[in-house]
mmCIF file of C-alpha atoms in Angstrom:
data_model
loop_
_atom_site.group_PDB
_atom_site.id
_atom_site.type_symbol
_atom_site.label_atom_id
_atom_site.label_comp_id
_atom_site.label_asym_id
_atom_site.label_seq_id
_atom_site.Cartn_x
_atom_site.Cartn_y
_atom_site.Cartn_z
ATOM 1 C CA MET A 1 49.171 91.839 70.231
ATOM 2 C CA ASN A 2 49.984 94.709 67.862
ATOM 3 C CA ALA A 3 49.068 98.337 68.471
ATOM 4 C CA THR A 4 45.911 98.305 66.317
ATOM 5 C CA LEU A 5 44.406 95.231 68.022
ATOM 6 C CA ALA A 6 45.212 96.651 71.441
ATOM 7 C CA ALA A 7 43.501 99.942 70.561
ATOM 8 C CA VAL A 8 40.401 98.142 69.254
ATOM 9 C CA ALA A 9 40.151 95.817 72.285
ATOM 10 C CA LEU A 10 40.497 98.654 74.781
ATOM 11 C CA SER A 11 37.977 100.749 72.846
ATOM 12 C CA LEU A 12 35.404 97.928 72.929
ATOM 13 C CA VAL A 13 35.568 97.614 76.712
ATOM 14 C CA SER A 14 35.533 101.406 77.026
ATOM 15 C CA ALA A 15 32.369 101.600 74.888
ATOM 16 C CA ALA A 16 30.651 99.039 77.135
ATOM 17 C CA ALA A 17 31.481 101.111 80.227
ATOM 18 C CA TYR A 18 30.262 104.313 78.572
ATOM 19 C CA ALA A 19 27.021 102.615 77.458
ATOM 20 C CA THR A 20 26.260 101.384 80.973
ATOM 21 C CA ALA A 21 26.991 104.867 82.314
ATOM 22 C CA ALA A 22 24.680 106.467 79.725
ATOM 23 C CA VAL A 23 21.793 104.189 80.721
ATOM 24 C CA ALA A 24 22.421 104.977 84.398
ATOM 25 C CA GLN A 25 22.477 108.712 83.661
ATOM 26 C CA ALA A 26 19.262 108.508 81.629
ATOM 27 C CA ARG A 27 17.466 106.667 84.437
ATOM 28 C CA LEU A 28 18.735 109.226 86.950
ATOM 29 C CA ALA A 29 17.607 112.085 84.703
ATOM 30 C CA GLY A 30 14.131 110.547 84.439
ATOM 31 C CA ARG A 31 13.826 110.544 88.246
ATOM 32 C CA THR A 32 15.194 114.077 88.666
ATOM 33 C CA ALA A 33 13.115 117.254 88.544
ATOM 34 C CA PRO A 34 14.060 119.667 85.719
ATOM 35 C CA GLY A 35 15.146 122.374 88.153
ATOM 36 C CA THR A 36 17.467 120.128 90.155
ATOM 37 C CA GLY A 37 20.933 121.625 90.422
ATOM 38 C CA THR A 38 24.310 119.945 90.207
ATOM 39 C CA LEU A 39 24.798 119.978 93.990
ATOM 40 C CA ARG A 40 21.688 117.832 94.450
ATOM 41 C CA LEU A 41 23.172 115.200 92.147
ATOM 42 C CA LEU A 42 26.298 114.971 94.283
ATOM 43 C CA GLY A 43 24.246 113.473 97.108
ATOM 44 C CA ARG A 44 22.885 110.582 95.035
ATOM 45 C CA GLY A 45 24.559 107.205 94.792
ATOM 46 C CA ALA A 46 23.291 106.689 91.226
ATOM 47 C CA TRP A 47 25.189 109.794 90.117
ATOM 48 C CA TRP A 48 28.463 108.549 91.577
ATOM 49 C CA CYS A 49 27.873 105.146 90.010
ATOM 50 C CA ALA A 50 27.553 106.853 86.612
ATOM 51 C CA VAL A 51 30.664 108.919 87.352
ATOM 52 C CA GLY A 52 32.618 105.759 88.203
ATOM 53 C CA LEU A 53 31.530 104.034 84.990
ATOM 54 C CA ASN A 54 32.443 107.110 82.954
ATOM 55 C CA ALA A 55 35.821 107.261 84.683
ATOM 56 C CA ALA A 56 36.487 103.601 83.879
ATOM 57 C CA GLY A 57 35.503 104.191 80.260
ATOM 58 C CA ALA A 58 37.739 107.257 80.120
ATOM 59 C CA LEU A 59 40.781 105.398 81.488
ATOM 60 C CA LEU A 60 40.312 102.619 78.945
ATOM 61 C CA HIS A 61 39.868 105.236 76.235
ATOM 62 C CA VAL A 62 43.114 106.926 77.269
ATOM 63 C CA ALA A 63 44.907 103.586 77.042
ATOM 64 C CA ALA A 64 43.431 103.013 73.572
ATOM 65 C CA LEU A 65 44.673 106.420 72.424
ATOM 66 C CA LYS A 66 48.181 105.374 73.357
ATOM 67 C CA TYR A 67 48.068 102.531 70.820
ATOM 68 C CA GLY A 68 45.844 103.937 68.076
ATOM 69 C CA PRO A 69 45.200 107.261 66.312
ATOM 70 C CA LEU A 70 42.088 109.375 66.781
ATOM 71 C CA THR A 71 40.724 108.342 63.378
ATOM 72 C CA LEU A 72 40.752 104.706 64.598
ATOM 73 C CA VAL A 73 39.750 105.008 68.258
ATOM 74 C CA GLN A 74 37.017 107.651 68.050
ATOM 75 C CA PRO A 75 34.735 105.860 65.520
ATOM 76 C CA LEU A 76 34.700 102.886 67.884
ATOM 77 C CA GLY A 77 32.852 105.144 70.304
ATOM 78 C CA ALA A 78 29.751 104.507 68.169
ATOM 79 C CA LEU A 79 29.588 101.109 69.858
ATOM 80 C CA THR A 80 28.446 102.974 72.970
ATOM 81 C CA LEU A 81 25.159 103.670 71.203
ATOM 82 C CA VAL A 82 24.920 100.099 69.944
ATOM 83 C CA ALA A 83 25.462 98.674 73.435
ATOM 84 C CA ALA A 84 23.151 101.205 75.077
ATOM 85 C CA VAL A 85 20.172 100.140 72.927
ATOM 86 C CA PRO A 86 19.655 96.658 74.454
ATOM 87 C CA LEU A 87 20.731 97.890 77.886
ATOM 88 C CA GLY A 88 18.210 100.741 77.754
ATOM 89 C CA ALA A 89 15.449 98.434 76.505
ATOM 90 C CA ARG A 90 16.139 95.975 79.311
ATOM 91 C CA ALA A 91 16.094 98.766 81.888
ATOM 92 C CA ALA A 92 12.732 99.938 80.495
ATOM 93 C CA GLY A 93 11.296 96.428 80.667
ATOM 94 C CA ARG A 94 10.719 96.015 76.917
ATOM 95 C CA ARG A 95 12.208 94.210 73.918
ATOM 96 C CA VAL A 96 14.477 95.720 71.294
ATOM 97 C CA THR A 97 12.384 96.682 68.250
ATOM 98 C CA VAL A 98 13.091 95.719 64.632
ATOM 99 C CA THR A 99 13.932 99.334 63.816
ATOM 100 C CA GLU A 100 16.483 99.386 66.623
ATOM 101 C CA TRP A 101 18.119 96.207 65.326
ATOM 102 C CA ARG A 102 18.278 97.688 61.802
ATOM 103 C CA GLY A 103 19.838 100.853 63.152
ATOM 104 C CA THR A 104 22.343 98.824 65.136
ATOM 105 C CA LEU A 105 23.329 96.757 62.070
ATOM 106 C CA LEU A 106 23.777 99.839 59.860
ATOM 107 C CA THR A 107 25.851 101.520 62.555
ATOM 108 C CA LEU A 108 28.117 98.486 62.799
ATOM 109 C CA LEU A 109 28.515 98.250 59.003
ATOM 110 C CA GLY A 110 29.363 101.934 58.774
ATOM 111 C CA LEU A 111 31.785 101.597 61.640
ATOM 112 C CA GLY A 112 33.505 98.685 59.905
ATOM 113 C CA ALA A 113 33.974 100.728 56.727
ATOM 114 C CA LEU A 114 35.472 103.589 58.727
ATOM 115 C CA LEU A 115 37.864 101.249 60.514
ATOM 116 C CA LEU A 116 39.139 99.893 57.190
ATOM 117 C CA THR A 117 40.197 103.395 56.121
ATOM 118 C CA ALA A 118 41.477 104.632 59.481
ATOM 119 C CA GLY A 119 45.200 105.013 59.983
ATOM 120 C CA GLY A 120 46.637 102.134 61.964
ATOM 121 C CA ALA A 121 49.970 103.588 63.102
ATOM 122 C CA ALA A 122 50.523 104.528 66.711
ATOM 123 C CA PRO A 123 50.316 108.298 67.276
ATOM 124 C CA HIS A 124 53.510 110.302 67.644
ATOM 125 C CA GLU A 125 52.601 113.960 67.012
ATOM 126 C CA THR A 126 51.249 116.290 69.708
ATOM 127 C CA LEU A 127 49.595 119.686 69.874
ATOM 128 C CA THR A 128 51.754 122.721 70.533
ATOM 129 C CA MET A 129 50.888 125.215 73.264
ATOM 130 C CA THR A 130 49.385 127.608 70.708
ATOM 131 C CA GLU A 131 47.316 124.855 69.088
ATOM 132 C CA ALA A 132 46.065 123.575 72.455
ATOM 133 C CA LEU A 133 44.998 127.066 73.568
ATOM 134 C CA ALA A 134 43.316 127.726 70.211
ATOM 135 C CA VAL A 135 41.429 124.426 70.368
ATOM 136 C CA GLY A 136 40.357 125.137 73.957
ATOM 137 C CA ALA A 137 39.149 128.666 73.189
ATOM 138 C CA GLY A 138 37.272 127.560 70.080
ATOM 139 C CA THR A 139 35.598 124.708 71.946
ATOM 140 C CA MET A 140 34.463 126.939 74.810
ATOM 141 C CA ALA A 141 33.011 129.469 72.366
ATOM 142 C CA LEU A 142 31.132 126.736 70.498
ATOM 143 C CA VAL A 143 29.785 125.178 73.692
ATOM 144 C CA ALA A 144 28.647 128.598 74.944
ATOM 145 C CA GLY A 145 26.695 129.086 71.725
ATOM 146 C CA LEU A 146 25.054 125.660 71.936
ATOM 147 C CA SER A 147 24.144 126.147 75.606
ATOM 148 C CA ARG A 148 22.169 129.339 75.033
ATOM 149 C CA PRO A 149 18.385 129.158 75.617
ATOM 150 C CA GLY A 150 16.386 128.107 72.579
ATOM 151 C CA ALA A 151 14.633 125.239 70.854
ATOM 152 C CA ARG A 152 15.663 121.600 71.366
ATOM 153 C CA PRO A 153 17.932 122.197 74.367
ATOM 154 C CA GLY A 154 18.471 118.457 74.868
ATOM 155 C CA LEU A 155 19.956 117.931 71.411
ATOM 156 C CA ARG A 156 22.062 121.084 71.637
ATOM 157 C CA HIS A 157 23.424 120.074 75.025
ATOM 158 C CA ALA A 158 24.114 116.616 73.579
ATOM 159 C CA ALA A 159 26.058 118.165 70.679
ATOM 160 C CA ALA A 160 28.030 120.284 73.137
ATOM 161 C CA SER A 161 28.740 117.193 75.247
ATOM 162 C CA GLY A 162 29.964 115.232 72.227
ATOM 163 C CA ILE A 163 32.208 118.069 71.085
ATOM 164 C CA THR A 164 33.785 118.598 74.500
ATOM 165 C CA SER A 165 34.362 114.847 74.904
ATOM 166 C CA GLY A 166 35.936 114.604 71.452
ATOM 167 C CA VAL A 167 38.214 117.563 72.110
ATOM 168 C CA ALA A 168 39.139 116.083 75.492
ATOM 169 C CA SER A 169 40.157 112.864 73.695
ATOM 170 C CA ALA A 170 42.367 114.800 71.264
ATOM 171 C CA LEU A 171 44.007 116.667 74.116
ATOM 172 C CA THR A 172 44.381 113.424 76.075
ATOM 173 C CA GLN A 173 46.269 111.874 73.195
ATOM 174 C CA THR A 174 48.709 114.787 73.272
ATOM 175 C CA LEU A 175 49.098 114.249 77.008
ATOM 176 C CA THR A 176 49.668 110.481 76.835
ATOM 177 C CA VAL A 177 52.107 110.651 73.914
ATOM 178 C CA ALA A 178 54.102 113.425 75.591
ATOM 179 C CA VAL A 179 54.183 111.714 78.996
ATOM 180 C CA THR A 180 55.295 108.349 77.608
ATOM 181 C CA ASP A 181 57.981 109.976 75.458
ATOM 182 C CA HIS A 182 61.035 109.834 77.723
ATOM 183 C CA THR A 183 62.929 112.349 75.586
ATOM 184 C CA ARG A 184 60.629 115.182 76.693
ATOM 185 C CA PRO A 185 60.242 116.772 80.154
ATOM 186 C CA LEU A 186 57.224 115.580 82.112
ATOM 187 C CA LEU A 187 56.369 118.867 83.795
ATOM 188 C CA ASP A 188 56.307 121.744 81.363
ATOM 189 C CA ALA A 189 53.772 124.535 80.899
ATOM 190 C CA ARG A 190 52.210 122.944 77.833
ATOM 191 C CA LEU A 191 51.368 119.659 79.564
ATOM 192 C CA VAL A 192 49.930 121.477 82.589
ATOM 193 C CA VAL A 193 47.648 123.548 80.348
ATOM 194 C CA VAL A 194 46.578 120.466 78.395
ATOM 195 C CA ALA A 195 45.854 118.533 81.614
ATOM 196 C CA VAL A 196 43.673 121.383 82.927
ATOM 197 C CA LEU A 197 41.770 121.552 79.632
ATOM 198 C CA VAL A 198 41.248 117.779 79.607
ATOM 199 C CA SER A 199 39.818 117.846 83.143
ATOM 200 C CA ALA A 200 37.526 120.794 82.377
ATOM 201 C CA PHE A 201 36.199 119.369 79.122
ATOM 202 C CA ALA A 202 35.735 115.861 80.530
ATOM 203 C CA MET A 203 33.666 117.121 83.473
ATOM 204 C CA GLY A 204 31.806 119.596 81.266
ATOM 205 C CA GLY A 205 30.888 116.831 78.822
ATOM 206 C CA LEU A 206 29.585 114.662 81.674
ATOM 207 C CA LEU A 207 27.360 117.431 83.084
ATOM 208 C CA LEU A 208 26.113 118.435 79.623
ATOM 209 C CA SER A 209 25.147 114.848 78.825
ATOM 210 C CA GLN A 210 23.293 114.537 82.138
ATOM 211 C CA THR A 211 21.236 117.595 81.175
ATOM 212 C CA ALA A 212 20.652 116.257 77.654
ATOM 213 C CA TYR A 213 19.348 112.872 78.881
ATOM 214 C CA ARG A 214 16.380 114.523 80.589
ATOM 215 C CA GLY A 215 14.558 114.246 77.259
ATOM 216 C CA GLY A 216 15.340 110.535 76.833
ATOM 217 C CA LEU A 217 18.328 108.384 75.948
ATOM 218 C CA GLY A 218 18.154 107.601 72.211
ATOM 219 C CA ALA A 219 18.308 110.952 70.416
ATOM 220 C CA PRO A 220 20.772 112.709 72.770
ATOM 221 C CA LEU A 221 23.111 109.721 72.851
ATOM 222 C CA ALA A 222 22.970 109.516 69.050
ATOM 223 C CA VAL A 223 24.002 113.163 68.768
ATOM 224 C CA VAL A 224 26.803 112.666 71.305
ATOM 225 C CA THR A 225 27.984 109.609 69.385
ATOM 226 C CA LEU A 226 28.189 111.536 66.117
ATOM 227 C CA ALA A 227 29.642 114.787 67.465
ATOM 228 C CA ASN A 228 32.412 113.097 69.464
ATOM 229 C CA PRO A 229 34.357 111.419 66.623
ATOM 230 C CA VAL A 230 33.742 114.336 64.254
ATOM 231 C CA ALA A 231 35.375 116.788 66.665
ATOM 232 C CA ALA A 232 38.283 114.467 67.476
ATOM 233 C CA ALA A 233 38.898 113.437 63.865
ATOM 234 C CA ALA A 234 38.876 117.087 62.758
ATOM 235 C CA ILE A 235 41.690 117.830 65.208
ATOM 236 C CA GLY A 236 43.568 114.658 64.284
ATOM 237 C CA LEU A 237 43.417 115.332 60.536
ATOM 238 C CA ALA A 238 44.051 119.077 60.756
ATOM 239 C CA LEU A 239 46.674 119.313 63.508
ATOM 240 C CA LEU A 240 48.122 115.888 64.298
ATOM 241 C CA GLY A 241 49.065 114.731 60.817
ATOM 242 C CA GLU A 242 46.694 111.761 60.744
ATOM 243 C CA ARG A 243 45.550 110.475 57.347
ATOM 244 C CA PHE A 244 43.115 107.937 55.949
ATOM 245 C CA GLN A 245 44.652 104.814 54.434
ATOM 246 C CA GLY A 246 44.628 104.600 50.642
ATOM 247 C CA GLY A 247 44.964 108.334 50.054
ATOM 248 C CA PRO A 248 42.119 110.057 48.187
ATOM 249 C CA ALA A 249 40.655 106.674 47.179
ATOM 250 C CA GLY A 250 40.216 105.855 50.863
ATOM 251 C CA LEU A 251 37.707 108.667 51.189
ATOM 252 C CA VAL A 252 35.108 106.687 49.200
ATOM 253 C CA PRO A 253 34.600 103.856 51.742
ATOM 254 C CA ALA A 254 34.971 106.407 54.535
ATOM 255 C CA LEU A 255 32.106 108.471 53.107
ATOM 256 C CA LEU A 256 29.966 105.367 52.498
ATOM 257 C CA GLY A 257 30.639 104.215 56.035
ATOM 258 C CA THR A 258 29.709 107.634 57.368
ATOM 259 C CA VAL A 259 26.419 107.598 55.458
ATOM 260 C CA ALA A 260 25.587 104.114 56.757
ATOM 261 C CA ALA A 261 26.475 105.074 60.338
ATOM 262 C CA VAL A 262 24.415 108.262 60.165
ATOM 263 C CA ARG A 263 21.465 106.313 58.761
ATOM 264 C CA GLY A 264 21.788 103.795 61.567
ATOM 265 C CA VAL A 265 21.839 106.539 64.172
ATOM 266 C CA VAL A 266 18.754 108.126 62.575
ATOM 267 C CA LEU A 267 16.915 104.802 62.781
ATOM 268 C CA LEU A 268 17.893 104.379 66.412
ATOM 269 C CA THR A 269 16.690 107.899 67.144
ATOM 270 C CA ARG A 270 13.402 107.248 65.336
ATOM 271 C CA ALA A 271 12.924 104.016 67.252
ATOM 272 C CA GLN A 272 13.388 105.896 70.505
ATOM 273 C CA ALA A 273 10.684 108.355 69.479
ATOM 274 C CA GLN A 274 8.334 105.474 68.591
ATOM 275 C CA THR A 275 8.748 103.687 71.910
ATOM 276 C CA ALA A 276 8.137 106.832 73.970
ATOM 277 C CA PRO A 277 4.406 107.178 73.092
ATOM 278 C CA ALA A 278 3.840 103.570 74.116
ATOM 279 C CA VAL A 279 4.824 104.484 77.650
ATOM 280 C CA ALA A 280 2.997 107.775 77.633
ATOM 281 C CA GLY A 281 -0.111 106.086 76.208
ATOM 282 C CA ALA A 282 -0.754 104.413 79.545
ATOM 283 C CA ALA A 283 -1.855 107.716 81.052
ATOM 284 C CA PRO A 284 -5.086 108.165 79.042
ATOM 285 C CA ALA A 285 -6.129 104.597 79.792
ATOM 286 C CA THR A 286 -5.621 105.186 83.494
ATOM 287 C CA ALA A 287 -7.524 108.452 83.304
ATOM 288 C CA SER A 288 -10.439 106.747 81.509
ATOM 289 C CA ARG A 289 -10.687 104.162 84.283
ATOM 290 C CA VAL A 290 -10.863 106.949 86.837
ATOM 291 C CA VAL A 291 -13.617 108.720 84.895
ATOM 292 C CA ILE A 292 -15.603 105.507 84.510
ATOM 293 C CA SER A 293 -15.245 104.617 88.162
ATOM 294 C CA GLY A 294 -16.318 108.099 89.260
ATOM 295 C CA PRO A 295 -20.122 107.605 88.860
ATOM 296 C CA ARG A 296 -19.925 104.224 90.567
ATOM 297 C CA VAL A 297 -18.284 105.797 93.598
ATOM 298 C CA ALA A 298 -20.934 108.521 93.628
ATOM 299 C CA ARG A 299 -23.785 105.971 93.519
ATOM 300 C CA ARG A 300 -22.258 103.953 96.370
ATOM 301 C CA GLU A 301 -21.904 107.117 98.427
ATOM 302 C CA GLN A 302 -25.532 108.031 97.741
ATOM 303 C CA ARG A 303 -26.801 104.578 98.800
ATOM 304 C CA ARG A 304 -24.698 104.814 101.974
ATOM 305 C CA ARG A 305 -26.269 108.163 102.856
ATOM 306 C CA VAL A 306 -29.792 106.861 102.198
ATOM 307 C CA GLY A 307 -29.126 103.843 104.399
ATOM 308 C CA ALA A 308 -27.779 106.086 107.145
ATOM 309 C CA GLY A 309 -30.917 108.306 106.929
ATOM 310 C CA ARG A 310 -33.212 105.331 107.457
ATOM 311 C CA HIS A 311 -31.468 104.559 110.693
#
């Protein structure tokens, strides 16, 4: 098996693990009060199950980054959204809608176009100490801005989660390439700094996504799915010397694939918004039954009192 096939295979299994973890996190968020702190989550088995699935996905992702560049591995992360759609529908006890299937198909077509233009060579360049510190500082500043109070906190936290996860992947690639290169020392200051940043951003992305999923699974996961490869590919193209195949002409299918993938994500997000009212619509029906049954209860109580008075 060549490097490209190995990267794709590992990324597919990683996406399945991430999708299962996302569904578990969304279900946990739906059962958790908004004011629940992080320490409360540590005492729940569902949280640790999600952590284990995320860890498995991360290890497989790290292995994929050893064999493929960021521009190849990161777009495959979109399969997390595709896999999470039927898993989330099954967990909610409903069928996948036509809109969700259309969104899934467009996402897959866009992903295929991106894979055709992605570089297939195994990575060999790494970030310098200055570049790693600059990337870390810029990411923390951006996440701080997205985490400030304001409108649509779920989507902003999802964007912050996707960015931190994408940056963690870029830093992880530097770590794996440097560690497996036997011509370089294993323990130097640069690798220690990169390892600390990877750990911080990976855990930060997990906690940010848990907060984002309180508003539902579809829209936040779609934002995470888009922000992750954008952040990683930006670092790969700008700092790691990665290029699209075909030169400038390769940008055309890449752009078309991006448009198709974005459209698919929009459809999946819209489908999530359409299925939510169906669940919420049960409340008025229940309330109407209570209102209707109210007079009946009152009449029964009145007859009981009249019967008691006769005795």
